[in-house]
Coordinates of C-alpha atoms in Angstrom, one line a residue:
M24 CA 0.0 0.0 -0.1
T25 CA 1.1 3.4 -0.7
Y26 CA 0.5 6.1 1.8
R27 CA -0.2 9.6 0.5
Y28 CA 0.8 11.6 3.5
F29 CA 3.5 12.1 6.0
S30 CA 4.1 14.4 9.0
A31 CA 6.6 17.1 9.2
N32 CA 6.8 18.9 12.6
G33 CA 3.2 18.1 13.2
Q34 CA 2.0 19.2 10.0
V35 CA 0.4 16.4 7.7
L36 CA 1.9 16.9 4.0
P37 CA 1.6 15.1 0.8
T38 CA 4.4 12.3 0.7
D39 CA 5.9 13.7 -2.7
Q40 CA 6.9 16.8 -0.5
A41 CA 9.0 14.5 1.8
L42 CA 12.4 15.8 1.0
V43 CA 15.7 16.1 3.0
P44 CA 17.9 19.2 2.2
L45 CA 21.3 18.6 0.8
D46 CA 22.9 20.9 3.4
S47 CA 21.3 19.0 6.4
I48 CA 24.7 18.2 8.2
A49 CA 22.7 16.7 11.1
Y50 CA 21.0 14.3 8.9
S51 CA 24.2 13.5 6.7
Y52 CA 26.2 12.7 9.8
G53 CA 23.3 10.6 11.4
F54 CA 22.6 13.1 14.4
G55 CA 19.0 11.9 14.9
V56 CA 17.1 9.2 16.8
Y57 CA 14.3 6.9 15.5
E58 CA 11.1 4.8 16.7
T59 CA 9.2 2.2 14.8
I60 CA 5.6 1.6 16.1
R61 CA 3.1 -1.0 15.1
V62 CA -0.5 0.2 14.1
N63 CA -3.0 -2.7 14.2
D64 CA -6.7 -2.2 13.3
G65 CA -6.3 1.4 13.7
A66 CA -4.6 1.1 17.2
V67 CA -1.2 2.5 17.9
Y68 CA 0.5 -0.2 19.9
F69 CA 2.5 0.9 23.0
L70 CA 2.7 4.4 22.2
P71 CA 3.6 5.7 25.7
Q72 CA 6.7 3.5 25.7
H73 CA 7.9 4.2 22.3
L74 CA 7.7 8.0 22.8
A75 CA 9.4 7.7 26.2
R76 CA 12.2 5.8 24.5
L77 CA 12.5 8.3 21.8
M78 CA 13.0 10.8 24.5
T79 CA 15.7 8.7 26.2
S80 CA 17.4 8.2 23.0
A81 CA 17.5 11.9 22.4
N82 CA 18.9 12.7 25.6
A83 CA 21.5 10.1 25.2
I84 CA 23.2 12.1 22.3
D85 CA 22.4 15.4 23.6
L86 CA 19.8 16.0 20.8
A87 CA 17.9 19.2 22.1
H88 CA 14.5 19.5 20.7
N89 CA 11.1 21.4 21.6
F90 CA 9.0 18.3 21.0
N91 CA 6.9 16.6 23.9
S92 CA 4.9 13.5 24.0
D93 CA 1.5 15.4 23.6
F94 CA 2.8 16.9 20.4
L95 CA 4.0 13.7 19.1
Q96 CA 0.9 11.7 20.1
K97 CA -1.4 14.3 18.2
A98 CA 1.0 14.1 15.2
I99 CA 0.8 10.4 14.9
N100 CA -3.0 10.3 15.4
D101 CA -3.5 13.2 12.7
L102 CA -1.1 11.2 10.2
V103 CA -2.9 7.7 11.0
E104 CA -6.3 9.3 10.5
A105 CA -5.1 11.2 7.3
N106 CA -3.8 7.9 5.6
K107 CA -6.7 5.8 6.8
A108 CA -4.2 3.4 8.0
E109 CA -5.5 0.4 9.8
T110 CA -2.3 -1.7 9.7
C111 CA 1.0 -0.3 9.2
N112 CA 4.4 0.7 10.9
L113 CA 5.2 4.1 11.9
K114 CA 8.5 5.4 11.5
I115 CA 9.4 8.5 13.6
L116 CA 12.7 10.4 12.7
L117 CA 14.0 13.2 15.2
I118 CA 16.8 15.1 13.5
G119 CA 19.0 17.4 15.8
G120 CA 20.4 20.7 14.6
N121 CA 22.4 23.5 16.3
S122 CA 19.7 24.4 19.0
A123 CA 16.3 22.9 20.0
D124 CA 14.5 25.3 17.7
D125 CA 16.5 23.6 14.8
A126 CA 15.2 20.0 15.4
Q127 CA 13.0 18.5 13.1
L128 CA 10.4 15.8 13.5
F129 CA 9.2 13.5 10.7
I130 CA 6.7 10.6 10.7
Q131 CA 5.8 8.2 8.0
C132 CA 3.6 5.3 7.5
L133 CA 5.3 2.2 6.0
N134 CA 4.1 -1.4 5.1
P135 CA 5.3 -3.9 7.7
L136 CA 7.6 -6.6 6.8
F137 CA 6.7 -9.8 8.9
P138 CA 8.9 -12.8 8.9
D139 CA 7.9 -15.8 6.8
R140 CA 5.1 -17.8 8.8
K141 CA 7.3 -21.1 8.3
L142 CA 9.9 -19.6 10.5
Y143 CA 7.5 -19.8 13.8
T144 CA 7.4 -23.5 13.3
S145 CA 10.9 -24.3 11.9
G146 CA 12.8 -21.7 13.7
A147 CA 15.2 -19.1 12.0
H148 CA 18.8 -18.8 11.5
A149 CA 21.0 -16.2 12.9
I150 CA 24.5 -15.3 12.4
T151 CA 27.0 -13.5 14.7
E152 CA 28.9 -10.3 14.4
N153 CA 31.6 -8.9 16.5
Y154 CA 30.3 -5.4 17.2
V155 CA 29.0 -3.2 20.2
R156 CA 26.9 0.0 19.5
R157 CA 28.3 3.4 20.9
W158 CA 25.2 4.2 22.6
P159 CA 23.4 0.7 23.4
Q160 CA 20.3 2.2 25.1
A161 CA 19.7 4.8 22.3
K162 CA 17.9 4.2 18.9
T163 CA 20.2 6.4 16.7
L164 CA 20.7 7.0 13.3
N165 CA 24.4 5.8 13.3
M166 CA 23.4 2.3 12.0
L167 CA 26.2 1.7 9.4
P168 CA 27.7 -1.1 11.0
S169 CA 24.5 -2.7 12.1
Y170 CA 23.4 -2.3 8.4
L171 CA 26.2 -4.1 7.0
A172 CA 25.9 -6.8 9.6
Y173 CA 22.2 -7.3 8.8
R174 CA 23.1 -7.4 5.1
R175 CA 25.6 -10.0 5.7
A176 CA 22.9 -12.0 7.5
Q177 CA 20.4 -11.6 4.5
Q178 CA 23.2 -12.6 2.0
E179 CA 23.7 -15.8 4.0
G180 CA 19.9 -16.6 4.3
A181 CA 19.8 -15.7 7.9
Y182 CA 16.9 -13.7 9.6
D183 CA 19.5 -11.3 11.6
A184 CA 23.1 -10.9 13.0
L185 CA 23.5 -11.0 16.5
L186 CA 25.9 -8.6 18.0
V187 CA 28.7 -10.0 20.2
D188 CA 31.0 -8.0 22.4
H189 CA 34.7 -8.4 23.3
E190 CA 34.0 -10.7 26.0
G191 CA 32.2 -13.2 23.6
C192 CA 28.8 -12.5 25.2
I193 CA 25.7 -12.0 22.8
R194 CA 23.9 -8.5 23.4
E195 CA 21.1 -8.2 20.7
G196 CA 20.4 -8.5 17.1
T197 CA 20.7 -5.7 14.6
R198 CA 17.1 -5.1 14.9
T199 CA 15.9 -7.7 17.6
N200 CA 16.3 -8.3 21.3
F201 CA 17.9 -11.7 22.1
F202 CA 16.9 -14.5 24.7
V203 CA 17.7 -17.8 25.6
I204 CA 15.4 -20.3 27.4
K205 CA 15.7 -23.5 29.3
G206 CA 12.6 -25.2 30.7
K207 CA 10.6 -21.9 31.9
T208 CA 13.5 -19.9 32.6
I209 CA 14.1 -16.9 30.2
T210 CA 17.5 -15.3 30.2
S211 CA 18.2 -12.0 28.6
P212 CA 21.3 -10.0 28.4
P213 CA 21.6 -7.1 30.8
A214 CA 19.2 -4.3 29.9
S215 CA 22.2 -1.9 30.8
K216 CA 24.1 -3.3 27.7
I217 CA 21.2 -3.5 25.1
L218 CA 18.4 -1.2 23.7
P219 CA 15.6 -2.6 25.5
G220 CA 12.7 -3.2 23.1
V221 CA 9.1 -2.3 23.5
M222 CA 8.3 -5.7 22.5
R223 CA 10.8 -7.2 24.7
E224 CA 9.0 -5.5 27.7
A225 CA 5.6 -6.7 26.6
V226 CA 7.0 -10.5 26.2
L227 CA 8.6 -10.3 29.6
K228 CA 5.5 -9.0 31.1
V229 CA 3.5 -12.0 29.5
A230 CA 6.2 -14.4 30.7
R231 CA 6.2 -13.2 34.3
E232 CA 2.3 -13.3 34.5
N233 CA 2.4 -17.0 33.3
G234 CA 4.8 -18.7 35.6
Y235 CA 8.0 -18.1 33.7
R236 CA 11.2 -17.1 35.6
V237 CA 13.1 -13.9 34.1
E238 CA 16.9 -13.4 34.5
E239 CA 19.3 -11.0 33.2
R240 CA 22.9 -12.0 32.8
D241 CA 25.8 -12.1 30.2
I242 CA 25.1 -14.9 27.6
K243 CA 28.3 -16.3 26.2
L244 CA 28.3 -17.9 22.7
A245 CA 30.2 -20.8 24.2
D246 CA 27.4 -21.2 26.7
L247 CA 24.6 -21.9 24.0
K248 CA 25.1 -25.5 24.5
D249 CA 23.5 -24.9 28.0
F250 CA 20.1 -24.1 26.6
E251 CA 17.2 -25.6 25.2
G252 CA 16.5 -22.8 22.6
A253 CA 16.9 -19.0 21.8
F254 CA 14.4 -16.5 20.3
V255 CA 14.4 -12.8 19.3
T256 CA 11.6 -10.4 19.6
S257 CA 10.8 -7.0 17.6
T258 CA 7.8 -4.9 16.6
S259 CA 7.5 -7.0 13.5
S260 CA 8.6 -10.5 14.3
K261 CA 6.9 -10.7 18.0
V262 CA 8.5 -13.8 19.4
L263 CA 10.4 -15.6 16.8
P264 CA 12.4 -18.9 17.8
L265 CA 15.9 -19.7 16.5
S266 CA 16.8 -22.9 15.0
S267 CA 20.4 -22.2 15.0
I268 CA 23.3 -19.5 15.6
D269 CA 26.2 -19.8 13.4
E270 CA 27.1 -23.5 13.6
H271 CA 25.1 -24.2 16.8
G272 CA 21.6 -25.8 16.3
F273 CA 18.7 -25.8 18.7
G274 CA 16.3 -27.8 16.6
Q275 CA 12.5 -27.5 17.0
P276 CA 11.1 -25.1 19.5
S277 CA 10.4 -26.4 22.9
A278 CA 7.2 -26.8 24.4
D279 CA 7.7 -23.9 26.9
L280 CA 8.7 -21.7 24.1
K281 CA 5.8 -22.4 21.9
N282 CA 3.6 -21.7 24.8
L283 CA 5.2 -18.5 25.4
M284 CA 4.7 -17.6 21.6
Q285 CA 1.1 -18.3 21.9
L286 CA 0.7 -16.5 25.1
T287 CA 2.3 -13.3 23.5
N288 CA 0.0 -13.7 20.3
D289 CA -3.1 -13.8 22.7
F290 CA -1.8 -10.7 24.5
L291 CA -1.2 -8.6 21.5
A292 CA -4.7 -9.6 20.1
N293 CA -6.4 -8.5 23.2
C294 CA -4.2 -5.9 24.8
G295 CA -5.9 -2.9 22.8
G296 CA -2.2 -1.6 22.2
K297 CA -1.3 -1.0 25.9
I298 CA 1.1 -2.7 28.2

């Protein structure tokens, strides 16, 4: 689907007017932050959490701006209404400048890209890449290393590339959060070392409320053999099991992982876009 309108600093405009000036040094140098938000059946999912993370990301790189959550929420609602967007992804770009008055806010509707449904049964393959993002808890536009890692994953037939730090610990995917599971115990890398995804928050809420134990600690590549399975989460993938990471195979998703996947799907279908 092609969307007719985008939003620039809260003003809904025709998409053919969405241009980036060539002299925008801030944009060229990646001085900006972004969010991707799911819209399903007209409901904007987990909006307060996404907007809070956008503000956190801006603060992390000292990006001054004059936009607040109320302004952003109205801009989003106006754009969704103008495009009559029932199901889409919203991409928010907050671009910095020399001062708060120079910051620019762009929002567009995009067609969501969902994983192949077969991967939820068979599991997806992931590769690893030795790289740590400079600001792990900020969703910035400095994405070249992650982009190249993801492109290599695609070329090798993998769903994502998992980023590994200098101690051999898996932190996160280029566009996903990473977990391992053994029985009903779910292990995540420490939140302080990753970008805590909004879908990650929703999945951990579902897990805790349904008898799963959740822990945070470093997960070394060498320790993957100690777990029954692994999975990733994101706005588009929800809970996606991994069948293999590099040369290590997990096989079919365990019964406990399948149950978590179903519980998450049920939650997303009935939560009305709220955590």
